[in-house]
XYZ file of C-alpha atoms in Angstrom:
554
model
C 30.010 19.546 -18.607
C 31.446 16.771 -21.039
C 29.738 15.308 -23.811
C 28.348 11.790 -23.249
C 25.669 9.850 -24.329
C 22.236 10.515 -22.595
C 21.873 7.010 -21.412
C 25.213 7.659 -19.601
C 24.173 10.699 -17.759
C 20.929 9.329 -17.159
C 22.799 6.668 -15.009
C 24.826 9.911 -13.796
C 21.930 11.480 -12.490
C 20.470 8.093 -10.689
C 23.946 8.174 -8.799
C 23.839 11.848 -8.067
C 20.364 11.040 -6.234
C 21.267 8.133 -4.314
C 19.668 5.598 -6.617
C 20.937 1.958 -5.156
C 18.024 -0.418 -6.414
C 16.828 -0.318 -9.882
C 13.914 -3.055 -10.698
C 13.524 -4.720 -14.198
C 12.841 -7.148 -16.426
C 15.359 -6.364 -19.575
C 14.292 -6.017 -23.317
C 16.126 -5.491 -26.483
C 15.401 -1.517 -26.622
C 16.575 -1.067 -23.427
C 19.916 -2.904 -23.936
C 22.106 0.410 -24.188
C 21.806 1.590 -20.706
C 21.227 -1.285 -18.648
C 24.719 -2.613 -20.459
C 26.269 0.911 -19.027
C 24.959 0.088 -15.435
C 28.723 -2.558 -15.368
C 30.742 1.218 -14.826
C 27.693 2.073 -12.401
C 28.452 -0.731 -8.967
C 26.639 1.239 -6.707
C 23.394 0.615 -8.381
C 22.247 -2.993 -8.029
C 19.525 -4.401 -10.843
C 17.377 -6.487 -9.669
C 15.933 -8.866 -11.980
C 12.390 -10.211 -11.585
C 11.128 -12.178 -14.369
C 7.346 -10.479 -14.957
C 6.217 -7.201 -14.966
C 4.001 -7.751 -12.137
C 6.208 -8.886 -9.950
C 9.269 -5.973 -10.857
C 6.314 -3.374 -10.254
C 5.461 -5.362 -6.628
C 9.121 -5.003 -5.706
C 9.602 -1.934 -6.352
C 6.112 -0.595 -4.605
C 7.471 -2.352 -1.347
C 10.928 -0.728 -1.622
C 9.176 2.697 -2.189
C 6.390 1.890 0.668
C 9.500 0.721 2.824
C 11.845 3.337 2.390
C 9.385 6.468 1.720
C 11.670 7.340 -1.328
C 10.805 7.331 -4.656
C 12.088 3.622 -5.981
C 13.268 3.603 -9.567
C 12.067 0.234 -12.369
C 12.634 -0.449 -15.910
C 9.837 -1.869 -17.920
C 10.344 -2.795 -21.285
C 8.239 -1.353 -24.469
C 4.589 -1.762 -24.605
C 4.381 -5.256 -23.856
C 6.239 -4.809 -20.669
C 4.099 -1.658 -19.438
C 0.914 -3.849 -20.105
C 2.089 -6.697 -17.945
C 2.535 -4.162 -15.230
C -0.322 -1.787 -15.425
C -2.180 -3.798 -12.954
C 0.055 -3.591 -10.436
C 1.015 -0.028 -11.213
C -2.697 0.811 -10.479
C -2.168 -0.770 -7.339
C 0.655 1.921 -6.776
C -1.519 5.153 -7.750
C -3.706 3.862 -5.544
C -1.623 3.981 -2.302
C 0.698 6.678 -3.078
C 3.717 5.112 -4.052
C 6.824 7.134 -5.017
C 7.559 5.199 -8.319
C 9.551 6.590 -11.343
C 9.221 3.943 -14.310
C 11.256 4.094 -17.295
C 10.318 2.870 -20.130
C 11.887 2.002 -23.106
C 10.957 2.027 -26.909
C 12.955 1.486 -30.042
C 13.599 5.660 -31.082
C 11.502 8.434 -32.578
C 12.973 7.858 -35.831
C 10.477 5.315 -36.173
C 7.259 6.860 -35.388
C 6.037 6.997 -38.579
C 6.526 3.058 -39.282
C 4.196 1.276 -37.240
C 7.131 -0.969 -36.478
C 6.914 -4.046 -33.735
C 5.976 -3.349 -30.543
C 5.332 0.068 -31.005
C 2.565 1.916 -29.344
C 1.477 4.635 -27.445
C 3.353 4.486 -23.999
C 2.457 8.138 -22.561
C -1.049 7.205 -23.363
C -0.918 3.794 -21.617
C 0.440 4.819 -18.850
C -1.657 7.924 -17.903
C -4.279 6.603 -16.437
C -2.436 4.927 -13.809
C 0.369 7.699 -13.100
C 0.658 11.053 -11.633
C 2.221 12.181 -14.798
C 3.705 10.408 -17.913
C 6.240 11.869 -20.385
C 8.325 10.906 -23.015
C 12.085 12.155 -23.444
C 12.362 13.768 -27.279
C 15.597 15.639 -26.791
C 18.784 14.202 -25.417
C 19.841 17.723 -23.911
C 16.675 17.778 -22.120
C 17.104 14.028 -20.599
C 18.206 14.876 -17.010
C 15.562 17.703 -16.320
C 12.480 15.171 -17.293
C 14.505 12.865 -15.016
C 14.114 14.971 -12.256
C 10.771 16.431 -12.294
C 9.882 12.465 -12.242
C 11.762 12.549 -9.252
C 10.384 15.423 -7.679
C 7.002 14.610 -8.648
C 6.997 10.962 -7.558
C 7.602 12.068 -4.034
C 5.430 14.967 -4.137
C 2.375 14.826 -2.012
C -0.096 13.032 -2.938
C 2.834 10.609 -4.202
C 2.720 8.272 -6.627
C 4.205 6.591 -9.738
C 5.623 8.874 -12.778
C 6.099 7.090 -16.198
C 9.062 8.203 -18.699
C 8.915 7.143 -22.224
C 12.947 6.471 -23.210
C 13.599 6.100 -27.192
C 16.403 4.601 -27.673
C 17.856 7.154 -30.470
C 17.621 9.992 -27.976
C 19.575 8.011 -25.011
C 22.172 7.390 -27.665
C 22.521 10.864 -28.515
C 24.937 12.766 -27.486
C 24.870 15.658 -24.414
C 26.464 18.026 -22.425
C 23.439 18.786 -19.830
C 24.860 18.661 -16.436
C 23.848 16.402 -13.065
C 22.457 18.086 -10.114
C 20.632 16.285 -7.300
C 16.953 16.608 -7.598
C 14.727 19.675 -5.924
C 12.471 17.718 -3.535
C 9.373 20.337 -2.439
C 9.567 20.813 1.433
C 5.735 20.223 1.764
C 5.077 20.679 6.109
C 2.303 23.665 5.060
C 0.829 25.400 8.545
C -2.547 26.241 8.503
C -3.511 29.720 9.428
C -4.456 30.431 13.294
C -7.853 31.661 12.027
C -8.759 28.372 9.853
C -7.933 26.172 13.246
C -10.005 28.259 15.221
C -12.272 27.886 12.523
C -11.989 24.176 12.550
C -12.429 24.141 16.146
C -15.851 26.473 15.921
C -17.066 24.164 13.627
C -16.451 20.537 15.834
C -16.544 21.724 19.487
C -19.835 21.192 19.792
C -20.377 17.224 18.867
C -21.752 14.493 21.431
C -20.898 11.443 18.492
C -17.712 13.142 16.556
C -16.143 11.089 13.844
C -12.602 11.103 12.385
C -12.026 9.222 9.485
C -8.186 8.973 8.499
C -6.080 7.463 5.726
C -2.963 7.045 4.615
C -2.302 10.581 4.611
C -1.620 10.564 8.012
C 1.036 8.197 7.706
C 3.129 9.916 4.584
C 3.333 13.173 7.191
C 4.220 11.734 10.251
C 0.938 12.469 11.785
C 0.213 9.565 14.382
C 0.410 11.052 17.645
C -1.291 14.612 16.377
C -4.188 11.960 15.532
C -4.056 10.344 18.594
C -3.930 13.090 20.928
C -6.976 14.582 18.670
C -9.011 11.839 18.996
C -8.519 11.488 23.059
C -9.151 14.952 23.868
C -12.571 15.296 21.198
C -13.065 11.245 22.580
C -13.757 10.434 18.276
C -13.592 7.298 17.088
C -11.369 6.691 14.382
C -12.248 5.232 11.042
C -9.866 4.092 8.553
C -10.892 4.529 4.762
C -7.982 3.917 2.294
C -6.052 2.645 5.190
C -2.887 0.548 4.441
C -0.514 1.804 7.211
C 0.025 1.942 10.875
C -2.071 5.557 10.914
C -3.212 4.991 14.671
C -2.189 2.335 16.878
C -4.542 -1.167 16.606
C -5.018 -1.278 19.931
C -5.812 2.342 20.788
C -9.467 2.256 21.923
C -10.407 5.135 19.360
C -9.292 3.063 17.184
C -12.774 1.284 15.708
C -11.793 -0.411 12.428
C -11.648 0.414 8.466
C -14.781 1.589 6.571
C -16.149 -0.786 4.083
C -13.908 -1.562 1.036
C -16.571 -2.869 -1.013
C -20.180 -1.337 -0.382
C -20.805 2.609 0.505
C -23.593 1.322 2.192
C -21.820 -0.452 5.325
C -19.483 2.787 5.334
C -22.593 4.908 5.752
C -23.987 3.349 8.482
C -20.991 4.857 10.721
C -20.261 8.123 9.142
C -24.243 9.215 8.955
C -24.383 8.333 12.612
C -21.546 11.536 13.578
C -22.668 14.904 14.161
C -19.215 15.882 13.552
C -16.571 14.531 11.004
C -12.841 15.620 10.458
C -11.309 13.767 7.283
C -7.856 13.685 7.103
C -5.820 11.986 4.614
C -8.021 10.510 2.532
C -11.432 11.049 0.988
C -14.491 10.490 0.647
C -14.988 7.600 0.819
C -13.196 4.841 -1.624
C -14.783 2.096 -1.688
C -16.011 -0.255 -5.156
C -19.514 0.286 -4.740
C -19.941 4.093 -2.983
C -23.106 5.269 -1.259
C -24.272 8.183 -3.861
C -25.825 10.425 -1.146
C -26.678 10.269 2.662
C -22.777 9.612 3.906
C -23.129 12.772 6.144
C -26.318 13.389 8.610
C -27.821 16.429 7.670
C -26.363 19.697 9.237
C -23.424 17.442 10.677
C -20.452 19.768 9.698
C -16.851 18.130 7.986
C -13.670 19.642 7.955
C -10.975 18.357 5.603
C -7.234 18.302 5.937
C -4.836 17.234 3.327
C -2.005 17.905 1.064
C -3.922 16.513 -1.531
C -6.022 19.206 -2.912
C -8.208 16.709 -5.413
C -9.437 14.627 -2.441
C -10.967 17.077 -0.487
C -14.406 17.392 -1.210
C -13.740 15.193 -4.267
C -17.536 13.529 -3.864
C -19.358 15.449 -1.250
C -19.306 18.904 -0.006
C -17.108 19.858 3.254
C -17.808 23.322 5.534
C -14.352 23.500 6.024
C -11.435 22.435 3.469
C -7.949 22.742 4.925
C -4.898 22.680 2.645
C -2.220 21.727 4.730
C 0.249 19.130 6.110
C -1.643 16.502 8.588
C 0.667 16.570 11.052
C 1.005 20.283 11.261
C -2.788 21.094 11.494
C -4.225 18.132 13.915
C -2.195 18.740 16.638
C -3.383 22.633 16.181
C -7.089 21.446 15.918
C -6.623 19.376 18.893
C -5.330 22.420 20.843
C -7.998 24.062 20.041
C -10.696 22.027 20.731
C -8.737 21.642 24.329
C -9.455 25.076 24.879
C -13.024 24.970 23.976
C -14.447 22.424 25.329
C -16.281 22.256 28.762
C -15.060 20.646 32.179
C -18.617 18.795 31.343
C -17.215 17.501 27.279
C -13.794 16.843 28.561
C -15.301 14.327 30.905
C -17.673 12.841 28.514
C -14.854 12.524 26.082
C -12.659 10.635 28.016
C -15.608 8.411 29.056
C -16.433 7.669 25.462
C -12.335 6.308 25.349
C -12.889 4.034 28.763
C -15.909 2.291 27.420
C -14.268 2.000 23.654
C -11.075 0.399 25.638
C -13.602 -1.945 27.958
C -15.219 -3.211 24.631
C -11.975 -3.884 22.868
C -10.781 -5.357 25.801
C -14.188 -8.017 25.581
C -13.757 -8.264 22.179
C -9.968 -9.434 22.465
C -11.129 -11.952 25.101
C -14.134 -13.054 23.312
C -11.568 -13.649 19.830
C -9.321 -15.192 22.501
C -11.643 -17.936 23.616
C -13.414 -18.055 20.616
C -9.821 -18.886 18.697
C -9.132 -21.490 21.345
C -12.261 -23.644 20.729
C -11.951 -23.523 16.783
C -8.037 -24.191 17.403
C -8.726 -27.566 19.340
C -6.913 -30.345 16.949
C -7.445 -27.639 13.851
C -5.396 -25.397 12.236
C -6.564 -21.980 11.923
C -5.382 -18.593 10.955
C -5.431 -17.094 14.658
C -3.508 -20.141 16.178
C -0.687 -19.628 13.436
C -0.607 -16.063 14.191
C -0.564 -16.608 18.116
C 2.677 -19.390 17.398
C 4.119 -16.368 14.666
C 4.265 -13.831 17.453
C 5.384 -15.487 20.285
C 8.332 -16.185 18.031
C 9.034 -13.171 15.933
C 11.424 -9.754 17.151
C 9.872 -7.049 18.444
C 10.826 -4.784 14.994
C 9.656 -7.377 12.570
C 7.928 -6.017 9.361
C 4.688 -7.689 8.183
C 3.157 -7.599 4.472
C 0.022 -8.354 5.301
C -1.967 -9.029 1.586
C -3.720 -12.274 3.509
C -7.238 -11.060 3.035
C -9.849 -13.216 4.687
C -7.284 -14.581 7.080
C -5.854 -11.332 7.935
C -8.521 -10.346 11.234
C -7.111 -14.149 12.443
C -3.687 -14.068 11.512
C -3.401 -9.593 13.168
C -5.341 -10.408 16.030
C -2.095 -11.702 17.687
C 0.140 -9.540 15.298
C -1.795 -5.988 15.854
C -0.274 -3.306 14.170
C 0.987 -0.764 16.340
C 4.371 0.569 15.004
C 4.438 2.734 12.034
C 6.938 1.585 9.320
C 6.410 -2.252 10.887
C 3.042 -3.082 8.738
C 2.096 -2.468 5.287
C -1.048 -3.767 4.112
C -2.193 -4.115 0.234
C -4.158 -1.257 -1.231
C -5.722 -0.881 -4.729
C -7.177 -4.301 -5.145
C -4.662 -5.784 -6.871
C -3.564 -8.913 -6.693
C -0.404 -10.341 -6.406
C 1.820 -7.949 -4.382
C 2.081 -9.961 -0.627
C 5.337 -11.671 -2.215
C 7.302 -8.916 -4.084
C 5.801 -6.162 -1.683
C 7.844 -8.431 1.010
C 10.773 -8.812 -1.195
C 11.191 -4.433 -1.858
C 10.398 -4.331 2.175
C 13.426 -6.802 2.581
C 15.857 -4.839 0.752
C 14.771 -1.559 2.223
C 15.602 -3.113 6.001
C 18.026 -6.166 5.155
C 18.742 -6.053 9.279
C 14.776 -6.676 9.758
C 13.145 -9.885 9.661
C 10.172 -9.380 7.171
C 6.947 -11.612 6.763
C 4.679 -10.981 3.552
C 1.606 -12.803 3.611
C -0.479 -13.636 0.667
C -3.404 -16.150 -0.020
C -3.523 -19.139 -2.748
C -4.701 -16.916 -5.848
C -3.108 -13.676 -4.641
C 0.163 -15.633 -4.950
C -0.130 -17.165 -8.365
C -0.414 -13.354 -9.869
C 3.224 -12.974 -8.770
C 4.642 -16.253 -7.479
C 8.374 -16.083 -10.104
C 9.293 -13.259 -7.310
C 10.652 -16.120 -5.238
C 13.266 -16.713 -8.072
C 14.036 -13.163 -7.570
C 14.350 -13.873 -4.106
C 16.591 -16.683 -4.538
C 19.096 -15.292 -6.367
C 19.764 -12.574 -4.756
C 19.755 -14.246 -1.187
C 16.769 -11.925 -0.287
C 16.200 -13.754 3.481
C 11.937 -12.442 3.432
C 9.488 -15.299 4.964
C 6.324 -15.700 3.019
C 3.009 -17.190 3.850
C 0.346 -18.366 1.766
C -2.567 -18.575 3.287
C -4.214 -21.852 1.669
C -7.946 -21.935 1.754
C -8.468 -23.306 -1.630
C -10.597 -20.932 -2.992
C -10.791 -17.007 -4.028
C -12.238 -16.592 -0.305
C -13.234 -13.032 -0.435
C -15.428 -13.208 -3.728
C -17.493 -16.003 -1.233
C -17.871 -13.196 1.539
C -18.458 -10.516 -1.036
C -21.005 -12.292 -3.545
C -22.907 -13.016 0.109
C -22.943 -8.881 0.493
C -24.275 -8.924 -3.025
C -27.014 -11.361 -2.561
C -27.722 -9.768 0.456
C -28.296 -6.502 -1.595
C -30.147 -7.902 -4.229
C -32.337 -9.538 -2.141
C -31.146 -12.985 -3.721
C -31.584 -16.214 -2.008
C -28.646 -17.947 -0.449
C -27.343 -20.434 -3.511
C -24.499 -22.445 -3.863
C -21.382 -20.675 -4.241
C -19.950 -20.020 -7.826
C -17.578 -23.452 -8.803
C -15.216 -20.938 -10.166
C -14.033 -19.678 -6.991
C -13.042 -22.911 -6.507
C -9.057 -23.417 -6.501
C -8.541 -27.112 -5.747
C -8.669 -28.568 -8.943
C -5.768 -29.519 -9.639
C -4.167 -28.770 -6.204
C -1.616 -26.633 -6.079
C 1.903 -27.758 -4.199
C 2.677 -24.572 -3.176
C 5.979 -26.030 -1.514
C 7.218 -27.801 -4.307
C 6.121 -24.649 -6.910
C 8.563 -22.731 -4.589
C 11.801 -25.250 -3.959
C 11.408 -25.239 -7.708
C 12.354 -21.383 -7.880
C 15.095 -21.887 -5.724
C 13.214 -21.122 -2.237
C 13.000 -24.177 1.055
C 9.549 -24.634 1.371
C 6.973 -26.703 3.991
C 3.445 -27.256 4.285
C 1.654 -26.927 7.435
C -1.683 -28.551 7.779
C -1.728 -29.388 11.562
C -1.488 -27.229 13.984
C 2.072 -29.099 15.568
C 3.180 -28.646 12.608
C 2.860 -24.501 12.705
C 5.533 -24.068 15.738
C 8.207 -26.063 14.176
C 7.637 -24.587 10.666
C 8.122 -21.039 11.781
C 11.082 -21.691 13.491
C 12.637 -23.257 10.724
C 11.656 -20.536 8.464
C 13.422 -17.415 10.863
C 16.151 -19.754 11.476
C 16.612 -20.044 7.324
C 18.555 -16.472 7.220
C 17.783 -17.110 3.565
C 13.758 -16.755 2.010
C 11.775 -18.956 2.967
C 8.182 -20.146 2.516
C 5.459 -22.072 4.775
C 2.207 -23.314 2.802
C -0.589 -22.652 5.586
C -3.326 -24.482 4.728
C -6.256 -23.085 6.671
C -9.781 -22.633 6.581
C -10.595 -25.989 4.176
């Protein structure tokens, strides 16, 4: 192939794999190839103007898409402002290949400006980091990113770019990237192993993450769970995995203490994992997860997370979707007239209770809704309103059980929910959703202090006509820290107290509406609930972004 520069043929290679989107924010060492991407119009930069907020975009483009999105950071200072947010990204899986740029290796000895480390930065919170030290080599690091990125478990892949070697010259040719075809089958013996092992529970237990989603795995899990009657536990949970309203469906494990996670996995006498492990939340039980002699089985692609913290009797490399629906077979053919009808019983009564429940939110929602605003009443007017296909960035956090309760999430590819326990990502994660779907009309919710991690996005969204509606949920305060210092009390065996005054976000208020008009986005604040109707119409009428200030739960 003809010589060219590397940073030519690294834009080569982008176009030979489809590349359309690249997220930055531009620095000086970087300046060589983003001034080649002019001869490159069929890959749009999109310019966000913090780290953060380029990372955010690009995780909701990935999430959106289920393709590994491509973003520029720039040097060291540019990583660090998005290391947060790239944590957030290792943590749910998304298919991110970050370039980075630094002045050239020429200057490694100096201890020049800005220079650091970036492999070693960016380790911790990557699949795999690299730096480029060879020009002819620059195109075969590119696409191991690639093919790494979107390798099971997926997740973000860092590569270090000196600016000497993309100068260079080099003759190494572009092919598309290898992609792993990843659909393993487990063998007939380990499902009737599987089966052996579960048959036999009265109070079985599935708990299921995100896993599920990445393989396609939704109905295998449902038709699993109907014919073992399971309930179904989300742990690391972020995407439509099982239908909200399916009544196996019983609700996410706890986030923040192992303890309120044990108290429904000790309960089974049978537990199949599957895409996830065990278990992630901040504070993890240590021991006592499992009852004793209760067996587990494990299924994932992800060899680390199975039996990554606690032992399983059954470990099952292999794709989710091609092993549940095997499992489930077999468990059809094993179990009794007597279990089939006790299984399906256990699904009537789970439907009849979620059925009350819905009723007794219902009526609840209507008495706190008389002459207030609340979370559920916006949510009720939002649905009532928005297409069937809508997609929903849902990083809303203590108003998210209101706000869902009317908007369940049923549809995979429709809901995407934060993961990693970062802030900031309702807004950009919204933005990368947009531009993966421009045809779909996409909400991203976010609260008061989520938002201010990331808020410049909106300029992002204004100049490039990005038409996303965004919600901040305004409650004046870092809401969850109230719920979760009560946990913590609770734990501690600490008297009820005033809360901390530095949760407190109301001094000096923030005009949320006039912070966005400001960036180049309409904006209205709704603080009566009249008000919530007429806002939301304006907003989906906008075709442009749009933002509504919901000011709930004062």
């Amino acid at each position: 192939m003809a010589s060219r520069p590397a940073r030519v043929a690294m834009l080569e290679q982008f176009e030979a794999d489809g590349v359309t989107h690249m997220f930055g924010n531009p620095g000086t060492v970087e300046q060589g190839f983003l001034d080649e991407l002019r001869n490159f119009p069929g890959i749009q930069y999109v310019l966000a103007l913090q780290e953060a907020a380029v990372v955010g975009l690009a995780d909701g483009y990935a999430r959106a898409t289920r393709r590994p999105a491509l973003l520029q950071l720039h040097s060291g200072v540019g990583l660090g402002n998005g290391i947060g947010m790239l944590y957030q990204a290792m943590r749910g899986h998304a298919p991110l290949v970050v370039l980075v740029g630094e002045a050239g290796l020429a200057y490694d000895a100096m201890e020049a400006q800005m220079a650091a480390d970036l492999v070693a930065m960016g380790e911790p919170v990557t699949k795999w980091a690299t730096r480029v030290v060879d020009p002819r080599s620059t195109l075969r690091v590119l696409r191991r990113a690639f093919k790494v990125a979107a390798t099971p478990p997926y997740g973000p892949v860092l590569v270090v770019l000196p600016a000497d070697v993309l100068d260079a010259e080099t003759d190494e040719p572009v092919v598309p990237t290898s992609y792993l075809e990843t659909a393993a089958v487990p063998a007939p013996e380990t499902v009737e192993r599987a089966a052996d092992l579960l048959a036999g529970a009265e109070r079985p237990l599935v708990v299921a993450g995100d896993g599920v989603h990445f393989s396609g795995a939704q109905a295998e899990l449902a038709r699993l769970a109907e014919v073992w009657g399971a309930e179904v536990w989300g742990a690391d949970w972020s995407e439509v995995n099982l239908p909200a309203e399916h009544p196996a469906y019983r609700g996410q494990l706890g986030h923040m203490f192992g303890t309120s996670s044990r108290r429904v996995t000790s309960a089974a006498d049978a537990v199949l994992i599957a895409g996830t492990y065990a278990l992630p939340e901040v504070y993890p039980a240590l021991d006592g997860v499992f009852a004793p002699g209760a067996p587990v089985v494990h299924v994932d692609l992800d060899s680390g997370a199975i039996a990554k913290n606690f032992p399983v009797d059954l470990g099952i490399l292999a794709d989710p979707r091609q092993s549940l629906g095997r499992i489930a077979d077999a468990l059809d053919a094993r179990l009794t007239p007597d279990q089939h009808r006790r299984a399906a019983g256990r699904l009537r009564d789970w439907g009849a209770e979620q059925a009350a429940a819905r009723a007794e939110a219902d009526e609840r929602d209507e008495r706190e809704a008389a002459g207030t605003l609340t979370a559920a009443g916006f949510g009720r007017e939002l649905a009532a309103r928005l297409p069937a296909d809508a997609i929903l960035f849902d990083e809303a956090l203590t108003c998210s059980p209101g706000l869902f309760r009317h908007l369940p999430p049923n549809t995979p590819g429709e809901w995407f929910q934060t993961r990693g326990g970062s802030l900031g990502v309702g807004i950009p994660g919204a933005l990368g959703a947009k531009l993966a779907h421009p045809e779909k009309t996409v909400v991203g919710f976010t609260g008061d202090g989520g938002s201010m991690y990331t808020f410049q996005a909106l300029w992002t969204a204004a100049r490039y006509g990005i038409g996303a509606v965004f919600v901040i949920c305004n409650n004046g305060r870092y809401k969850l820290l109230d719920q979760n210092i009560a946990q913590y009390w609770d734990s501690q065996d600490i008297e009820p107290h005033a809360l901390p005054d530095l949760f407190d976000l109301t001094r000096p208020e923030i005009d949320f509406a006039a912070l966005s008009r400001s960036l180049g986005v309409p904006a209205v604040r709704v603080d009566k609930p009249d008000q919530a109707g007429p806002a939301i119409a304006e907003a989906l009428a906008s075709g442009g972004p749009f933002l509504i200030d919901l000011v709930v739960g004062r």
